[in-house]
Coordinates of C-alpha atoms and ligand atoms in Angstrom, one line a residue:
M1 CA 132.1 61.3 146.9
T2 CA 135.5 61.0 145.3
D3 CA 136.8 57.3 144.7
L4 CA 139.0 57.0 147.9
E5 CA 140.4 53.8 147.0
K6 CA 141.7 55.4 144.0
A7 CA 143.1 58.3 145.7
G8 CA 145.0 56.1 148.3
L9 CA 142.8 56.6 151.3
R10 CA 140.7 54.4 153.3
L11 CA 137.8 55.6 155.6
E12 CA 136.2 53.9 158.6
Y13 CA 133.7 55.1 161.3
N14 CA 134.0 54.3 165.1
H15 CA 132.1 55.2 168.1
D16 CA 128.7 55.1 166.4
G17 CA 129.9 57.6 163.9
A18 CA 131.6 60.2 166.0
V19 CA 135.2 59.5 165.1
A20 CA 136.3 59.0 161.3
E21 CA 139.7 57.1 160.8
I22 CA 141.2 57.9 157.6
A23 CA 144.2 55.9 156.7
L24 CA 146.9 56.9 154.1
N25 CA 146.8 53.4 152.2
R26 CA 149.7 53.1 149.8
P27 CA 152.3 51.2 152.2
E28 CA 154.0 49.8 149.4
R29 CA 155.0 53.4 148.4
R30 CA 155.3 54.5 151.9
N31 CA 152.1 56.5 151.4
A32 CA 153.8 59.1 149.3
Q33 CA 151.2 61.9 148.6
S34 CA 149.6 63.0 145.1
P35 CA 147.2 65.7 144.0
A36 CA 144.4 62.9 144.2
L37 CA 145.2 62.1 147.3
W38 CA 144.8 65.9 148.5
A39 CA 141.6 66.0 146.4
G40 CA 140.5 62.9 148.2
L41 CA 141.2 64.4 151.8
A42 CA 139.6 67.9 150.7
S43 CA 136.4 65.9 149.6
L44 CA 136.4 64.3 152.9
G45 CA 136.6 67.5 154.6
R46 CA 133.3 68.8 152.8
E47 CA 131.5 65.7 153.0
L48 CA 132.0 63.8 156.5
P49 CA 128.7 63.8 158.3
E50 CA 127.6 65.9 161.0
T51 CA 128.1 63.0 163.5
V52 CA 131.9 63.0 163.3
R53 CA 133.7 65.3 165.9
V54 CA 137.0 63.5 166.0
V55 CA 139.2 62.6 163.1
V56 CA 142.2 60.0 163.3
L57 CA 144.7 60.4 160.5
K58 CA 147.0 57.6 160.4
G59 CA 149.4 55.7 157.8
E60 CA 149.2 52.1 156.6
G61 CA 152.5 50.2 156.6
P62 CA 155.9 51.2 157.9
S63 CA 155.5 54.9 157.6
F64 CA 152.8 57.7 158.1
S65 CA 154.2 59.2 154.9
A66 CA 157.1 59.7 153.0
G67 CA 155.8 62.9 151.2
L68 CA 155.2 63.9 147.9
D69 CA 155.3 61.1 145.5
V70 CA 159.0 61.9 144.1
R71 CA 157.5 60.8 140.6
A72 CA 155.4 63.9 140.5
F73 CA 158.2 66.1 138.8
T74 CA 159.2 63.8 136.3
P75 CA 158.1 64.1 132.8
E76 CA 155.7 61.0 132.8
G77 CA 154.3 62.1 136.3
I78 CA 152.3 59.9 138.7
P79 CA 150.9 56.6 136.8
G80 CA 147.3 57.4 136.2
E81 CA 147.6 61.2 137.5
G82 CA 150.3 62.7 135.3
P83 CA 152.8 65.6 136.4
A84 CA 151.8 67.7 139.5
L85 CA 153.3 70.4 137.8
P86 CA 151.8 70.6 134.1
R87 CA 154.3 71.5 131.5
G88 CA 154.7 75.2 130.7
I89 CA 152.5 76.5 133.5
A90 CA 152.4 80.1 134.0
R91 CA 153.3 81.6 137.6
P92 CA 149.5 82.7 138.3
E93 CA 148.1 79.3 137.4
L94 CA 150.6 77.3 139.7
V95 CA 149.7 79.8 142.6
E96 CA 146.0 78.7 142.3
L97 CA 146.8 75.2 141.5
I98 CA 148.8 75.1 145.0
A99 CA 145.7 76.9 146.7
V100 CA 143.8 73.8 145.5
Y101 CA 146.1 71.1 146.5
Q102 CA 146.2 73.0 150.2
E103 CA 142.5 72.4 150.4
G104 CA 143.4 68.6 151.3
F105 CA 145.2 70.0 154.4
R106 CA 143.4 73.4 155.5
W107 CA 139.9 71.6 156.5
L108 CA 141.8 69.5 159.4
R109 CA 141.8 73.1 161.1
D110 CA 137.9 73.2 161.1
P111 CA 136.5 73.6 164.7
R112 CA 133.9 71.0 163.6
F113 CA 136.4 68.7 164.1
T114 CA 139.4 67.8 166.9
T115 CA 142.1 66.3 164.4
I116 CA 144.7 63.8 165.5
A117 CA 147.6 62.6 163.6
A118 CA 148.9 59.1 164.4
V119 CA 152.3 59.2 163.1
H120 CA 155.0 56.4 163.1
G121 CA 157.7 55.7 160.9
H122 CA 158.7 58.5 158.2
A123 CA 156.8 61.8 158.4
I124 CA 158.8 63.8 155.6
G125 CA 157.8 66.9 153.9
A126 CA 154.0 66.8 152.6
G127 CA 153.8 64.1 155.3
F128 CA 155.3 66.3 158.1
Q129 CA 153.0 69.2 156.7
L130 CA 150.0 66.7 156.7
A131 CA 150.7 65.9 160.7
L132 CA 151.1 69.5 161.3
S133 CA 147.9 70.5 160.1
C134 CA 146.0 68.4 162.6
D135 CA 145.5 69.8 166.1
L136 CA 147.1 67.0 168.2
R137 CA 149.9 64.7 167.2
I138 CA 150.5 61.0 169.0
A139 CA 153.8 59.5 167.6
A140 CA 155.3 56.2 167.7
E141 CA 158.8 55.6 169.2
D142 CA 160.2 55.1 165.8
V143 CA 158.8 58.5 164.2
R144 CA 161.3 60.5 162.1
F145 CA 160.0 64.1 160.9
C146 CA 161.8 65.9 158.1
M147 CA 160.9 69.1 156.4
K148 CA 162.9 68.0 153.3
E149 CA 161.5 70.7 150.7
P150 CA 164.6 73.1 151.3
A151 CA 167.0 70.2 150.5
L152 CA 165.2 69.4 147.0
G153 CA 165.0 73.3 146.0
L154 CA 161.4 74.0 147.3
V155 CA 159.7 75.7 150.1
P156 CA 157.3 73.9 152.4
D157 CA 153.9 74.9 150.6
L158 CA 151.4 72.4 152.2
T159 CA 150.1 74.9 155.3
G160 CA 152.8 73.5 157.4
T161 CA 154.6 76.6 158.2
K162 CA 152.5 78.4 160.3
P163 CA 151.7 75.4 162.8
L164 CA 155.3 74.7 162.7
V165 CA 156.3 78.2 163.6
D166 CA 153.5 78.7 166.1
I167 CA 154.7 75.5 167.8
V168 CA 158.4 75.6 167.9
G169 CA 159.0 79.4 167.4
L170 CA 160.8 81.0 164.5
P171 CA 164.6 80.2 165.2
R172 CA 164.0 76.5 165.8
A173 CA 161.7 76.2 162.7
L174 CA 164.1 77.8 160.6
E175 CA 166.5 75.5 161.7
I176 CA 164.5 72.3 161.2
C177 CA 163.7 73.5 157.9
L178 CA 167.0 74.8 156.5
T179 CA 168.8 71.7 157.7
A180 CA 166.2 69.2 156.4
R181 CA 167.1 67.0 159.5
N182 CA 165.3 64.3 161.0
I183 CA 163.7 65.0 164.4
G184 CA 163.1 61.8 166.4
A185 CA 160.4 61.1 169.0
E186 CA 161.9 62.3 172.3
E187 CA 162.8 65.7 170.6
A188 CA 159.6 66.0 168.9
R189 CA 157.8 65.9 172.3
E190 CA 160.2 68.1 173.8
L191 CA 159.6 70.8 171.2
G192 CA 155.6 70.3 171.7
L193 CA 155.5 68.8 168.0
V194 CA 153.6 65.8 169.5
E195 CA 151.4 65.7 172.5
R196 CA 152.7 62.1 173.6
V197 CA 155.1 59.3 172.4
A198 CA 153.7 55.9 172.5
K199 CA 155.6 52.6 172.7
S200 CA 156.4 50.6 169.9
G201 CA 153.2 48.7 169.1
E202 CA 150.9 50.9 171.6
L203 CA 150.2 53.8 169.1
D204 CA 146.8 52.5 168.3
D205 CA 146.0 52.1 172.3
A206 CA 147.5 55.8 172.9
V207 CA 145.3 57.1 170.2
N208 CA 142.3 55.3 171.2
E209 CA 142.8 56.7 175.0
L210 CA 143.0 60.2 173.7
V211 CA 139.8 59.8 171.6
T212 CA 137.9 58.4 174.6
S213 CA 138.7 61.4 176.5
L214 CA 137.9 63.9 173.7
L215 CA 134.6 62.1 173.2
A216 CA 133.6 62.5 177.1
V217 CA 133.6 66.4 176.5
D218 CA 130.3 68.0 175.4
A219 CA 130.6 68.2 171.5
G220 CA 129.0 71.9 171.1
A221 CA 131.4 73.0 173.8
A222 CA 134.5 71.3 172.1
R223 CA 133.8 73.0 168.9
A224 CA 133.1 76.4 170.5
T225 CA 136.3 75.8 172.3
K226 CA 138.6 75.1 169.5
A227 CA 137.4 78.2 167.6
L228 CA 137.9 80.3 170.6
L229 CA 141.5 78.8 171.1
Q230 CA 142.5 79.4 167.3
Q231 CA 141.8 83.1 167.7
A232 CA 143.8 83.7 170.5
P233 CA 147.3 83.9 168.9
A234 CA 146.4 86.9 166.6
N235 CA 144.0 88.6 169.2
S236 CA 144.9 91.5 171.6
L237 CA 143.7 90.7 175.4
D238 CA 140.8 92.8 174.8
E239 CA 139.7 91.0 171.6
Q240 CA 140.1 87.7 173.4
C241 CA 138.1 88.5 176.1
A242 CA 135.4 89.9 173.9
A243 CA 135.6 86.6 172.1
E244 CA 135.0 84.4 174.9
R245 CA 132.1 86.6 176.2
V246 CA 130.4 85.9 173.0
A247 CA 131.2 82.5 172.7
Q248 CA 130.0 81.9 176.1
S249 CA 126.6 83.6 175.7
F250 CA 126.1 81.1 172.5
R251 CA 126.7 78.4 175.1
L252 CA 124.4 79.7 177.6
V253 CA 121.7 81.2 175.7
P254 CA 120.5 79.2 172.9
Ligands
LIG1 N1 157.4 58.9 146.6 C1 157.5 57.7 145.6 N2 157.9 56.5 146.2 C2 158.2 56.5 147.1 C3 158.4 57.6 148.0 C4 158.0 58.8 147.7 N3 158.3 59.9 148.2 N4 159.1 57.3 149.3 C5 159.2 56.0 149.1 N5 158.9 55.3 148.1 C6 158.9 54.0 147.4 C7 160.1 53.6 147.2 O1 160.6 54.0 145.8 C8 160.2 52.0 147.0 O2 159.5 51.6 146.2 P1 160.0 50.2 145.3 O3 159.7 49.2 146.4 O4 159.0 50.0 144.0 O5 161.5 50.2 145.2 C9 159.3 52.0 148.5 O6 158.4 53.3 148.6 C10 159.9 51.7 149.5 O7 160.7 52.7 149.8 P2 162.5 52.4 150.1 O8 162.9 51.1 149.7 O9 163.1 53.5 149.9 O10 162.2 52.2 151.9 P3 163.1 52.6 153.0 O11 162.4 52.4 154.4 O12 164.5 52.3 152.8 O13 163.2 54.3 153.0 C11 162.1 56.7 152.9 C12 161.8 55.0 153.4 C13 163.4 57.3 154.0 C14 161.1 57.2 153.1 C15 162.9 56.4 151.3 O14 162.1 55.9 150.6 C16 162.8 58.3 150.9 O15 163.8 58.8 151.2 N6 161.8 58.7 150.2 C17 161.7 59.7 149.5 C18 161.4 61.0 150.5 C19 161.3 62.2 149.6 O16 162.0 63.0 149.3 N7 159.8 62.8 149.7 C20 159.6 64.1 149.0 C21 159.8 65.2 150.3 S1 159.3 66.6 149.6 C22 157.6 66.9 149.9 O17 157.0 66.1 150.5 C23 157.1 68.0 149.4 C24 157.1 68.6 148.3 O18 156.0 69.6 148.0 C25 158.0 68.7 147.3

């Protein structure tokens, strides 16, 4: 298992091991992210025990995450990690390196888990994309989402573009990304970016309420239903009906 503390993460199990709470734990840096943090997240995706069926991702301190550690692109890089972009790297190698970084985000879609982002304060760039990687988002009133990458001359590349377009549609996603503006809690709820907005100081309670509801549903049915729903946007009606039949047959005939 990766050294989570070194990666800037903290892991806690609740509800007899059914819930894994993962905290981004560099509050003094507004939970800025780094390749080491992404490697830590990816290792959690591989190594969380079978008992875990709900994952809650949160941020310690005033912000969920201020995105990529801005020291990553300096010649010295992030202390203890070096530059995110090795000097003189060729484009094909960079493409492979980004695939490795994306592993920290992709596993949150795994049907083994229902994943919840508990978001407060800033969720900028990689922070916004991490929240988008989760199945569900609950936000505090003070939340500010911002897809800042285009304003920095970059594209969002940490798996966030698909869920953003799926949730808000192409025109709104374009507007959000190409203006790099802040989105507050009420607008995020109206756009479907968050399922619920919690009053100041009540984010943990709101998340716990959702966790309790999720745990009340049969674990196998929850996993199979998530897998089924994930296929729906890309399937025709015929394909989705067929997928429903097969999934139900596995539920009813062991
Ligand atoms: N990287 C490294 N350190 C960061 C950081 C980041 N992204 N964001 C904040 N910090 C550090 C600050 O340097 C500061 O450290 P010191 O106390 O040592 O000075 C500390 O966290 C607190 O920050 P602020 O004093 O700025 O706090 P604030 O509440 O006034 O503002 C903020 C918070 C709006 C998040 C502001 O810090 C900020 O704009 N940060 C940079 C955000 C950013 O540009 N992120 C990169 C987005 S792009 C991306 O994520 C994806 C990609 O691939 C490029």
